[in-house]
Short mmCIF file of C-alpha atoms in Angstrom, two decimals:
data_model
loop_
_atom_site.label_atom_id
_atom_site.label_comp_id
_atom_site.label_asym_id
_atom_site.label_seq_id
_atom_site.Cartn_x
_atom_site.Cartn_y
_atom_site.Cartn_z
CA UNK A 1 116.67 93.25 62.45
CA UNK A 2 113.43 92.41 64.22
CA UNK A 3 113.24 88.95 65.79
CA UNK A 4 111.58 86.45 63.54
CA UNK A 5 107.93 85.82 64.21
CA UNK A 6 106.87 82.39 65.41
CA UNK A 7 103.92 80.69 67.06
CA UNK A 8 102.31 80.56 70.49
CA UNK A 9 98.97 79.35 71.82
CA UNK A 10 95.63 80.15 73.41
CA UNK A 11 93.89 78.33 76.35
CA UNK A 12 90.59 77.24 77.82
CA UNK A 13 87.26 78.93 78.64
CA UNK A 14 85.11 80.71 81.17
CA UNK A 15 81.49 79.74 80.74
CA UNK A 16 80.02 83.00 81.92
CA UNK A 17 80.73 86.68 81.45
CA UNK A 18 81.10 89.15 84.27
CA UNK A 19 77.86 90.87 85.16
CA UNK A 20 77.40 94.44 86.38
CA UNK A 21 78.10 94.93 90.07
CA UNK A 22 75.18 96.35 92.07
CA UNK A 23 75.76 99.32 94.33
CA UNK A 24 77.70 98.36 97.45
CA UNK A 25 79.30 100.09 100.36
CA UNK A 26 83.08 100.28 100.18
CA UNK A 27 85.38 102.01 102.63
CA UNK A 28 82.50 104.12 103.91
CA UNK A 29 81.32 105.08 100.43
CA UNK A 30 78.02 103.97 98.95
CA UNK A 31 78.84 103.28 95.32
CA UNK A 32 77.60 101.89 92.04
CA UNK A 33 80.09 100.93 89.36
CA UNK A 34 78.72 99.54 86.11
CA UNK A 35 79.98 96.62 84.07
CA UNK A 36 82.91 97.08 81.68
CA UNK A 37 81.92 98.97 78.52
CA UNK A 38 82.73 95.85 76.54
CA UNK A 39 83.67 92.31 77.51
CA UNK A 40 87.31 91.67 78.16
CA UNK A 41 89.18 88.75 79.82
CA UNK A 42 92.16 88.08 82.28
CA UNK A 43 95.52 86.76 83.41
CA UNK A 44 94.41 84.80 86.43
CA UNK A 45 94.04 81.30 85.04
CA UNK A 46 96.78 79.08 83.53
CA UNK A 47 95.65 79.89 80.05
CA UNK A 48 91.95 80.54 80.23
CA UNK A 49 89.78 81.53 77.29
CA UNK A 50 86.71 83.68 77.73
CA UNK A 51 83.79 83.61 75.30
CA UNK A 52 82.94 87.16 74.26
CA UNK A 53 79.28 87.59 73.50
CA UNK A 54 78.77 91.38 73.18
CA UNK A 55 77.60 92.85 69.90
CA UNK A 56 77.37 90.98 66.64
CA UNK A 57 78.88 87.65 67.57
CA UNK A 58 80.87 85.57 70.04
CA UNK A 59 84.62 85.84 70.10
CA UNK A 60 87.02 83.82 72.13
CA UNK A 61 89.32 85.81 74.33
CA UNK A 62 92.43 84.27 75.79
CA UNK A 63 93.27 84.81 79.41
CA UNK A 64 96.20 83.45 81.31
CA UNK A 65 97.51 82.47 84.70
CA UNK A 66 98.43 79.31 86.46
CA UNK A 67 97.28 77.64 89.59
CA UNK A 68 100.72 78.26 91.07
CA UNK A 69 99.57 81.23 93.12
CA UNK A 70 96.04 79.92 93.73
CA UNK A 71 94.92 77.79 96.66
CA UNK A 72 91.65 76.14 97.70
CA UNK A 73 89.43 77.97 100.16
CA UNK A 74 85.70 78.34 100.53
CA UNK A 75 84.32 81.81 99.87
CA UNK A 76 82.62 83.31 102.85
CA UNK A 77 84.32 81.12 105.46
CA UNK A 78 84.91 83.38 108.42
CA UNK A 79 88.26 82.92 110.11
CA UNK A 80 90.14 82.15 106.91
CA UNK A 81 92.63 84.72 105.58
CA UNK A 82 90.82 86.75 102.94
CA UNK A 83 93.48 86.14 100.29
CA UNK A 84 92.57 82.45 100.45
CA UNK A 85 89.02 83.39 99.53
CA UNK A 86 90.28 85.49 96.62
CA UNK A 87 92.44 82.65 95.39
CA UNK A 88 89.59 80.16 95.70
CA UNK A 89 87.30 82.29 93.54
CA UNK A 90 90.05 82.59 90.92
CA UNK A 91 90.60 78.82 91.02
CA UNK A 92 86.97 78.18 90.20
CA UNK A 93 87.43 80.23 87.03
CA UNK A 94 90.09 77.78 85.86
CA UNK A 95 89.21 74.87 83.61
CA UNK A 96 88.94 71.36 85.01
CA UNK A 97 92.18 70.28 83.36
CA UNK A 98 94.09 73.20 84.87
CA UNK A 99 93.18 72.51 88.47
CA UNK A 100 91.05 70.04 90.39
CA UNK A 101 89.08 72.98 91.78
CA UNK A 102 88.38 74.30 88.27
CA UNK A 103 84.77 74.40 87.13
CA UNK A 104 85.13 75.27 83.43
CA UNK A 105 85.33 73.02 80.40
CA UNK A 106 88.32 73.40 78.08
CA UNK A 107 87.20 74.89 74.75
CA UNK A 108 90.42 76.11 73.14
CA UNK A 109 93.90 74.92 72.15
CA UNK A 110 96.79 75.23 74.61
CA UNK A 111 99.19 78.16 74.79
CA UNK A 112 101.83 76.18 72.89
CA UNK A 113 99.76 76.59 69.73
CA UNK A 114 99.39 80.36 69.83
CA UNK A 115 101.00 82.24 66.95
CA UNK A 116 102.25 85.54 68.41
CA UNK A 117 103.74 88.43 66.50
CA UNK A 118 106.21 91.06 67.65
CA UNK A 119 103.74 93.83 66.79
CA UNK A 120 100.98 92.18 68.79
CA UNK A 121 103.29 91.54 71.71
CA UNK A 122 104.35 95.20 71.69
CA UNK A 123 100.70 96.25 71.89
CA UNK A 124 100.30 93.96 74.89
CA UNK A 125 103.39 95.39 76.60
CA UNK A 126 102.35 99.00 75.95
CA UNK A 127 98.84 98.46 77.30
CA UNK A 128 100.21 96.51 80.26
CA UNK A 129 102.57 99.37 81.07
CA UNK A 130 99.64 101.79 81.18
CA UNK A 131 97.71 99.49 83.53
CA UNK A 132 100.66 99.03 85.88
CA UNK A 133 101.40 102.76 85.83
CA UNK A 134 97.78 103.40 86.76
CA UNK A 135 97.88 100.92 89.65
CA UNK A 136 101.12 102.44 90.94
CA UNK A 137 99.81 106.00 90.68
CA UNK A 138 96.63 105.08 92.53
CA UNK A 139 98.44 103.57 95.49
CA UNK A 140 100.90 106.47 95.55
CA UNK A 141 98.05 109.01 95.75
CA UNK A 142 96.28 106.86 98.34
CA UNK A 143 92.88 108.57 98.03
CA UNK A 144 91.77 105.73 100.31
CA UNK A 145 94.30 105.75 103.19
CA UNK A 146 94.96 102.02 103.25
CA UNK A 147 96.05 102.04 99.60
CA UNK A 148 99.34 103.37 100.97
CA UNK A 149 99.98 99.90 102.42
CA UNK A 150 100.69 98.75 98.87
CA UNK A 151 103.40 101.26 97.96
CA UNK A 152 106.80 99.90 96.97
CA UNK A 153 105.89 96.23 97.31
CA UNK A 154 108.59 95.14 94.89
CA UNK A 155 105.93 93.83 92.48
CA UNK A 156 105.71 97.11 90.52
CA UNK A 157 106.25 96.64 86.79
CA UNK A 158 106.09 99.99 84.97
CA UNK A 159 109.83 100.75 85.12
CA UNK A 160 110.68 97.26 83.93
CA UNK A 161 108.25 97.62 81.02
CA UNK A 162 109.77 100.99 80.16
CA UNK A 163 113.19 99.33 79.85
CA UNK A 164 111.77 96.52 77.70
CA UNK A 165 110.10 98.95 75.31
CA UNK A 166 113.38 100.84 75.00
CA UNK A 167 115.05 97.57 74.06
CA UNK A 168 112.46 96.90 71.34
CA UNK A 169 112.98 100.44 70.04
CA UNK A 170 116.72 99.80 69.83
CA UNK A 171 115.96 96.71 67.73
CA UNK A 172 114.22 98.94 65.19
CA UNK A 173 110.61 98.44 66.24
CA UNK A 174 108.09 101.25 66.39
CA UNK A 175 106.47 101.50 69.81
CA UNK A 176 102.69 101.99 69.47
CA UNK A 177 100.49 104.23 71.57
CA UNK A 178 98.22 102.60 74.18
CA UNK A 179 95.10 101.11 72.60
CA UNK A 180 91.50 100.69 73.72
CA UNK A 181 91.99 97.61 75.93
CA UNK A 182 94.66 99.40 77.97
CA UNK A 183 93.03 102.82 78.15
CA UNK A 184 89.63 101.32 78.97
CA UNK A 185 91.05 99.20 81.80
CA UNK A 186 93.12 102.08 83.18
CA UNK A 187 90.05 104.35 83.21
CA UNK A 188 87.99 101.68 84.93
CA UNK A 189 90.65 101.26 87.63
CA UNK A 190 90.66 105.01 88.25
CA UNK A 191 86.89 104.99 88.77
CA UNK A 192 87.01 102.01 91.11
CA UNK A 193 89.88 103.47 93.11
CA UNK A 194 87.83 106.55 93.96
CA UNK A 195 84.39 105.03 94.39
CA UNK A 196 84.73 101.30 95.07
CA UNK A 197 87.91 100.42 96.99
CA UNK A 198 86.98 96.78 97.60
CA UNK A 199 86.49 96.18 93.88
CA UNK A 200 89.76 98.00 93.14
CA UNK A 201 91.65 95.71 95.51
CA UNK A 202 90.29 92.70 93.63
CA UNK A 203 91.90 94.01 90.43
CA UNK A 204 95.10 94.94 92.25
CA UNK A 205 95.45 91.41 93.58
CA UNK A 206 94.60 89.62 90.34
CA UNK A 207 96.77 91.78 88.07
CA UNK A 208 99.91 91.46 90.18
CA UNK A 209 99.57 87.85 91.28
CA UNK A 210 98.48 86.55 87.88
CA UNK A 211 101.51 88.16 86.25
CA UNK A 212 103.85 86.28 88.59
CA UNK A 213 102.13 83.00 87.69
CA UNK A 214 100.52 82.53 84.29
CA UNK A 215 102.03 85.78 83.07
CA UNK A 216 105.52 84.39 83.47
CA UNK A 217 104.54 81.18 81.69
CA UNK A 218 103.15 83.13 78.74
CA UNK A 219 106.20 85.41 78.66
CA UNK A 220 108.49 82.40 78.48
CA UNK A 221 106.53 80.88 75.60
CA UNK A 222 106.45 84.15 73.66
CA UNK A 223 110.18 84.60 74.17
CA UNK A 224 110.86 81.12 72.84
CA UNK A 225 108.73 81.77 69.77
CA UNK A 226 109.66 85.30 68.69
CA UNK A 227 112.46 86.74 70.85
CA UNK A 228 115.16 84.07 70.63
CA UNK A 229 114.52 83.23 74.30
CA UNK A 230 115.38 86.72 75.55
CA UNK A 231 114.09 87.26 79.08
CA UNK A 232 112.45 90.65 79.39
CA UNK A 233 112.71 92.82 82.49
CA UNK A 234 108.93 92.49 82.83
CA UNK A 235 109.51 88.97 84.13
CA UNK A 236 112.31 89.76 86.58
CA UNK A 237 111.97 90.83 90.20
CA UNK A 238 114.56 92.05 92.68
CA UNK A 239 114.80 89.90 95.76
CA UNK A 240 112.86 86.75 96.60
CA UNK A 241 109.60 86.77 94.63
CA UNK A 242 107.89 84.31 96.95
CA UNK A 243 108.62 86.57 99.90
CA UNK A 244 107.45 89.66 98.02
CA UNK A 245 104.16 87.91 97.28
CA UNK A 246 103.78 86.77 100.87
CA UNK A 247 104.35 90.31 102.10
CA UNK A 248 101.53 91.54 99.87
CA UNK A 249 99.26 88.69 100.96
CA UNK A 250 99.83 89.74 104.57
CA UNK A 251 98.95 93.35 103.77
CA UNK A 252 95.83 92.31 101.87
CA UNK A 253 94.68 90.16 104.77
CA UNK A 254 95.36 92.97 107.21
CA UNK A 255 93.39 95.52 105.18
CA UNK A 256 90.47 93.15 104.58
CA UNK A 257 90.26 92.28 108.27
CA UNK A 258 88.37 95.55 108.83
CA UNK A 259 85.86 94.90 106.02
CA UNK A 260 82.33 93.70 106.54
CA UNK A 261 81.26 90.38 105.05
CA UNK A 262 79.31 92.32 102.42
CA UNK A 263 82.43 94.28 101.44
CA UNK A 264 84.47 91.10 101.20
CA UNK A 265 81.86 89.44 99.00
CA UNK A 266 81.73 92.53 96.80
CA UNK A 267 85.49 92.27 96.30
CA UNK A 268 85.16 88.60 95.36
CA UNK A 269 82.31 89.39 92.96
CA UNK A 270 84.67 91.58 90.92
CA UNK A 271 86.97 88.67 90.03
CA UNK A 272 85.38 87.82 86.69
CA UNK A 273 85.65 91.42 85.53
CA UNK A 274 89.31 91.33 86.44
CA UNK A 275 89.73 88.21 84.30
CA UNK A 276 87.88 89.82 81.43
CA UNK A 277 89.81 93.09 81.38
CA UNK A 278 93.22 91.43 81.59
CA UNK A 279 92.28 88.95 78.87
CA UNK A 280 91.48 91.77 76.50
CA UNK A 281 95.09 92.86 76.85
CA UNK A 282 96.33 89.32 76.30
CA UNK A 283 94.44 89.05 73.03
CA UNK A 284 97.00 91.39 71.51
CA UNK A 285 99.58 88.60 71.69
CA UNK A 286 97.85 86.17 69.37
CA UNK A 287 95.77 88.40 67.07
#
Protein backbone atom coordinates (compact mmCIF):
# COMPACT_ATOMS: atom_id res chain seq x y z
CA UNK A 1 0.00 0.00 0.00
CA UNK A 2 1.30 3.44 -0.88
CA UNK A 3 1.29 6.00 1.93
CA UNK A 4 -1.78 8.16 1.89
CA UNK A 5 -1.38 11.52 0.24
CA UNK A 6 -1.70 14.64 2.36
CA UNK A 7 -0.88 18.33 2.23
CA UNK A 8 2.21 20.52 2.43
CA UNK A 9 2.96 24.14 1.59
CA UNK A 10 4.77 26.67 -0.56
CA UNK A 11 6.71 29.81 0.58
CA UNK A 12 7.64 33.38 -0.26
CA UNK A 13 9.13 35.18 -3.28
CA UNK A 14 12.20 36.46 -5.06
CA UNK A 15 11.45 39.72 -6.82
CA UNK A 16 13.90 39.26 -9.64
CA UNK A 17 14.99 36.45 -11.93
CA UNK A 18 18.59 35.45 -12.50
CA UNK A 19 20.15 37.19 -15.45
CA UNK A 20 22.75 35.78 -17.85
CA UNK A 21 26.30 35.90 -16.53
CA UNK A 22 28.74 37.84 -18.72
CA UNK A 23 32.03 36.25 -19.68
CA UNK A 24 34.44 36.10 -16.75
CA UNK A 25 37.79 34.60 -15.99
CA UNK A 26 37.65 31.52 -13.79
CA UNK A 27 40.57 29.36 -12.73
CA UNK A 28 42.66 30.69 -15.61
CA UNK A 29 39.90 30.16 -18.18
CA UNK A 30 38.13 32.98 -19.98
CA UNK A 31 34.54 31.82 -20.17
CA UNK A 32 30.99 32.75 -21.07
CA UNK A 33 28.13 30.69 -19.71
CA UNK A 34 24.61 31.74 -20.67
CA UNK A 35 21.53 31.93 -18.50
CA UNK A 36 19.51 28.79 -17.75
CA UNK A 37 17.43 27.65 -20.73
CA UNK A 38 14.32 28.33 -18.70
CA UNK A 39 13.72 29.90 -15.30
CA UNK A 40 14.00 27.63 -12.33
CA UNK A 41 14.26 28.30 -8.56
CA UNK A 42 16.19 27.01 -5.39
CA UNK A 43 16.63 25.47 -1.97
CA UNK A 44 18.57 28.23 -0.30
CA UNK A 45 15.85 30.19 1.46
CA UNK A 46 13.52 28.98 4.25
CA UNK A 47 10.71 28.49 1.82
CA UNK A 48 11.18 31.02 -0.92
CA UNK A 49 8.96 31.38 -3.95
CA UNK A 50 10.29 32.62 -7.26
CA UNK A 51 8.09 34.30 -9.86
CA UNK A 52 8.63 32.63 -13.23
CA UNK A 53 8.16 35.02 -16.10
CA UNK A 54 9.45 33.13 -19.18
CA UNK A 55 7.10 32.35 -22.03
CA UNK A 56 3.36 32.78 -21.94
CA UNK A 57 2.80 33.78 -18.35
CA UNK A 58 4.16 34.08 -14.82
CA UNK A 59 4.28 31.04 -12.61
CA UNK A 60 5.25 30.87 -9.00
CA UNK A 61 8.05 28.49 -8.22
CA UNK A 62 8.70 27.35 -4.69
CA UNK A 63 12.20 27.32 -3.34
CA UNK A 64 13.33 26.33 0.10
CA UNK A 65 15.99 26.75 2.72
CA UNK A 66 16.26 28.32 6.10
CA UNK A 67 18.42 30.98 7.57
CA UNK A 68 19.98 28.33 9.81
CA UNK A 69 23.09 28.02 7.67
CA UNK A 70 23.15 31.66 6.55
CA UNK A 71 24.95 34.51 8.30
CA UNK A 72 25.24 38.26 7.72
CA UNK A 73 28.27 39.55 5.85
CA UNK A 74 28.81 42.31 3.34
CA UNK A 75 29.67 41.19 -0.18
CA UNK A 76 33.03 42.40 -1.33
CA UNK A 77 34.46 43.03 2.15
CA UNK A 78 38.08 42.01 1.91
CA UNK A 79 39.39 40.12 4.91
CA UNK A 80 36.14 38.30 5.59
CA UNK A 81 35.97 34.54 4.93
CA UNK A 82 34.43 34.09 1.49
CA UNK A 83 31.74 31.72 2.74
CA UNK A 84 30.36 34.59 4.80
CA UNK A 85 29.96 36.56 1.59
CA UNK A 86 28.17 33.62 -0.05
CA UNK A 87 25.84 33.29 2.91
CA UNK A 88 25.13 37.02 2.95
CA UNK A 89 24.08 37.00 -0.71
CA UNK A 90 21.78 34.04 -0.04
CA UNK A 91 20.30 35.82 2.98
CA UNK A 92 19.33 38.80 0.86
CA UNK A 93 17.30 36.43 -1.33
CA UNK A 94 15.18 35.50 1.69
CA UNK A 95 11.94 37.30 2.42
CA UNK A 96 11.75 39.90 5.17
CA UNK A 97 9.75 37.60 7.44
CA UNK A 98 12.32 34.82 7.10
CA UNK A 99 15.32 36.84 8.20
CA UNK A 100 16.07 40.41 9.20
CA UNK A 101 18.58 40.58 6.35
CA UNK A 102 15.94 39.46 3.84
CA UNK A 103 14.99 41.90 1.10
CA UNK A 104 11.99 40.18 -0.50
CA UNK A 105 8.29 40.55 0.20
CA UNK A 106 6.30 37.43 1.06
CA UNK A 107 3.91 36.58 -1.78
CA UNK A 108 2.92 32.97 -1.12
CA UNK A 109 1.48 30.72 1.58
CA UNK A 110 3.80 28.93 4.02
CA UNK A 111 5.16 25.42 3.55
CA UNK A 112 2.58 24.05 5.98
CA UNK A 113 -0.10 24.61 3.34
CA UNK A 114 1.56 22.73 0.50
CA UNK A 115 -0.29 19.65 -0.75
CA UNK A 116 2.39 17.14 -1.79
CA UNK A 117 1.84 13.83 -3.49
CA UNK A 118 3.95 10.69 -3.39
CA UNK A 119 4.35 10.77 -7.17
CA UNK A 120 5.52 14.37 -7.11
CA UNK A 121 7.88 13.70 -4.23
CA UNK A 122 9.37 10.75 -6.13
CA UNK A 123 10.04 13.01 -9.11
CA UNK A 124 11.82 15.42 -6.77
CA UNK A 125 13.93 12.64 -5.26
CA UNK A 126 14.85 11.17 -8.66
CA UNK A 127 15.90 14.55 -10.06
CA UNK A 128 17.76 15.38 -6.85
CA UNK A 129 19.66 12.10 -7.09
CA UNK A 130 20.80 12.99 -10.61
CA UNK A 131 22.00 16.42 -9.45
CA UNK A 132 23.91 15.00 -6.48
CA UNK A 133 25.41 12.25 -8.64
CA UNK A 134 26.57 14.92 -11.07
CA UNK A 135 28.17 17.01 -8.32
CA UNK A 136 29.92 13.96 -6.91
CA UNK A 137 31.19 12.83 -10.31
CA UNK A 138 32.53 16.30 -11.08
CA UNK A 139 34.57 16.54 -7.90
CA UNK A 140 35.80 12.96 -8.35
CA UNK A 141 37.07 13.75 -11.87
CA UNK A 142 38.56 17.02 -10.64
CA UNK A 143 39.03 18.58 -14.09
CA UNK A 144 39.93 21.67 -12.06
CA UNK A 145 42.52 20.43 -9.51
CA UNK A 146 41.02 22.10 -6.47
CA UNK A 147 37.69 20.32 -7.00
CA UNK A 148 39.45 17.35 -5.39
CA UNK A 149 39.32 19.24 -2.08
CA UNK A 150 35.60 18.46 -1.99
CA UNK A 151 35.79 14.67 -2.33
CA UNK A 152 34.28 12.58 0.46
CA UNK A 153 33.07 15.50 2.56
CA UNK A 154 30.38 13.43 4.24
CA UNK A 155 27.68 15.62 2.68
CA UNK A 156 27.27 13.40 -0.41
CA UNK A 157 23.68 12.30 -0.96
CA UNK A 158 23.42 10.02 -4.01
CA UNK A 159 23.83 6.72 -2.12
CA UNK A 160 21.27 7.78 0.47
CA UNK A 161 18.81 8.71 -2.28
CA UNK A 162 19.41 5.36 -3.96
CA UNK A 163 18.40 3.60 -0.73
CA UNK A 164 15.29 5.78 -0.38
CA UNK A 165 14.15 5.06 -3.92
CA UNK A 166 14.61 1.34 -3.27
CA UNK A 167 12.37 1.70 -0.23
CA UNK A 168 9.66 3.40 -2.30
CA UNK A 169 9.94 0.61 -4.87
CA UNK A 170 9.44 -1.96 -2.13
CA UNK A 171 6.25 -0.11 -1.14
CA UNK A 172 4.89 -0.71 -4.63
CA UNK A 173 5.69 2.64 -6.23
CA UNK A 174 7.03 3.00 -9.74
CA UNK A 175 10.26 4.98 -9.82
CA UNK A 176 10.20 7.53 -12.67
CA UNK A 177 13.07 8.47 -14.94
CA UNK A 178 14.79 11.84 -14.38
CA UNK A 179 12.77 14.71 -15.83
CA UNK A 180 13.66 18.02 -17.45
CA UNK A 181 14.39 20.00 -14.26
CA UNK A 182 16.95 17.41 -13.15
CA UNK A 183 18.55 16.73 -16.51
CA UNK A 184 18.72 20.44 -17.35
CA UNK A 185 20.39 21.29 -14.03
CA UNK A 186 22.82 18.38 -14.28
CA UNK A 187 23.83 19.44 -17.80
CA UNK A 188 24.31 23.02 -16.67
CA UNK A 189 26.56 21.89 -13.81
CA UNK A 190 28.69 19.87 -16.23
CA UNK A 191 29.19 22.93 -18.43
CA UNK A 192 30.07 25.16 -15.49
CA UNK A 193 32.47 22.61 -14.04
CA UNK A 194 34.55 22.62 -17.22
CA UNK A 195 34.35 26.28 -18.19
CA UNK A 196 33.41 28.35 -15.14
CA UNK A 197 34.75 26.89 -11.88
CA UNK A 198 33.81 29.88 -9.72
CA UNK A 199 30.17 29.65 -10.83
CA UNK A 200 30.22 25.89 -10.28
CA UNK A 201 31.40 26.36 -6.70
CA UNK A 202 28.45 28.67 -6.07
CA UNK A 203 26.07 25.85 -7.02
CA UNK A 204 28.07 23.29 -5.04
CA UNK A 205 27.81 25.42 -1.91
CA UNK A 206 24.13 26.29 -2.26
CA UNK A 207 22.93 22.77 -3.15
CA UNK A 208 24.68 21.07 -0.24
CA UNK A 209 24.18 23.71 2.43
CA UNK A 210 20.56 24.44 1.53
CA UNK A 211 19.71 20.74 1.79
CA UNK A 212 21.03 20.62 5.36
CA UNK A 213 18.87 23.63 6.27
CA UNK A 214 15.60 24.28 4.46
CA UNK A 215 15.83 20.91 2.74
CA UNK A 216 15.56 19.13 6.05
CA UNK A 217 12.62 21.29 7.09
CA UNK A 218 10.77 20.48 3.88
CA UNK A 219 11.61 16.78 4.19
CA UNK A 220 10.16 16.71 7.69
CA UNK A 221 6.93 18.38 6.56
CA UNK A 222 6.54 16.04 3.58
CA UNK A 223 7.14 13.02 5.79
CA UNK A 224 4.47 14.18 8.23
CA UNK A 225 1.98 14.67 5.41
CA UNK A 226 2.45 11.63 3.17
CA UNK A 227 4.98 9.17 4.66
CA UNK A 228 3.64 8.58 8.16
CA UNK A 229 6.63 10.50 9.56
CA UNK A 230 9.21 8.13 8.07
CA UNK A 231 12.66 9.71 8.03
CA UNK A 232 14.38 9.10 4.73
CA UNK A 233 18.10 8.42 4.39
CA UNK A 234 18.31 11.62 2.33
CA UNK A 235 18.02 13.55 5.60
CA UNK A 236 20.54 11.54 7.62
CA UNK A 237 24.29 12.11 7.85
CA UNK A 238 27.02 10.03 9.45
CA UNK A 239 28.92 11.89 12.13
CA UNK A 240 28.39 15.43 13.38
CA UNK A 241 26.65 17.43 10.64
CA UNK A 242 27.75 20.78 12.05
CA UNK A 243 31.37 19.65 11.90
CA UNK A 244 30.96 18.29 8.37
CA UNK A 245 29.60 21.66 7.28
CA UNK A 246 32.40 23.53 9.01
CA UNK A 247 34.99 21.35 7.30
CA UNK A 248 33.50 22.25 3.91
CA UNK A 249 33.34 25.93 4.83
CA UNK A 250 37.04 25.80 5.65
CA UNK A 251 37.83 24.18 2.31
CA UNK A 252 35.71 26.71 0.43
CA UNK A 253 37.47 29.59 2.16
CA UNK A 254 40.85 28.06 1.42
CA UNK A 255 40.09 27.58 -2.28
CA UNK A 256 38.59 31.06 -2.67
CA UNK A 257 41.59 32.68 -0.97
CA UNK A 258 43.48 32.38 -4.27
CA UNK A 259 40.69 33.98 -6.34
CA UNK A 260 40.71 37.55 -7.56
CA UNK A 261 37.98 39.92 -6.42
CA UNK A 262 36.42 39.63 -9.87
CA UNK A 263 36.31 35.83 -9.59
CA UNK A 264 34.74 36.04 -6.15
CA UNK A 265 32.09 38.46 -7.37
CA UNK A 266 31.38 36.20 -10.34
CA UNK A 267 30.76 33.31 -7.94
CA UNK A 268 28.38 35.46 -5.89
CA UNK A 269 26.57 36.59 -9.03
CA UNK A 270 25.59 32.98 -9.74
CA UNK A 271 23.54 32.66 -6.53
CA UNK A 272 20.18 33.53 -8.06
CA UNK A 273 20.61 30.94 -10.79
CA UNK A 274 21.36 28.39 -8.10
CA UNK A 275 18.11 29.33 -6.36
CA UNK A 276 16.20 29.10 -9.60
CA UNK A 277 17.48 25.69 -10.68
CA UNK A 278 16.94 24.08 -7.29
CA UNK A 279 13.45 25.54 -7.05
CA UNK A 280 12.47 23.92 -10.31
CA UNK A 281 13.20 20.58 -8.67
CA UNK A 282 11.21 21.55 -5.58
CA UNK A 283 8.16 22.32 -7.67
CA UNK A 284 7.71 18.60 -8.18
CA UNK A 285 6.68 18.27 -4.54
CA UNK A 286 3.58 20.42 -4.70
CA UNK A 287 2.45 20.15 -8.33
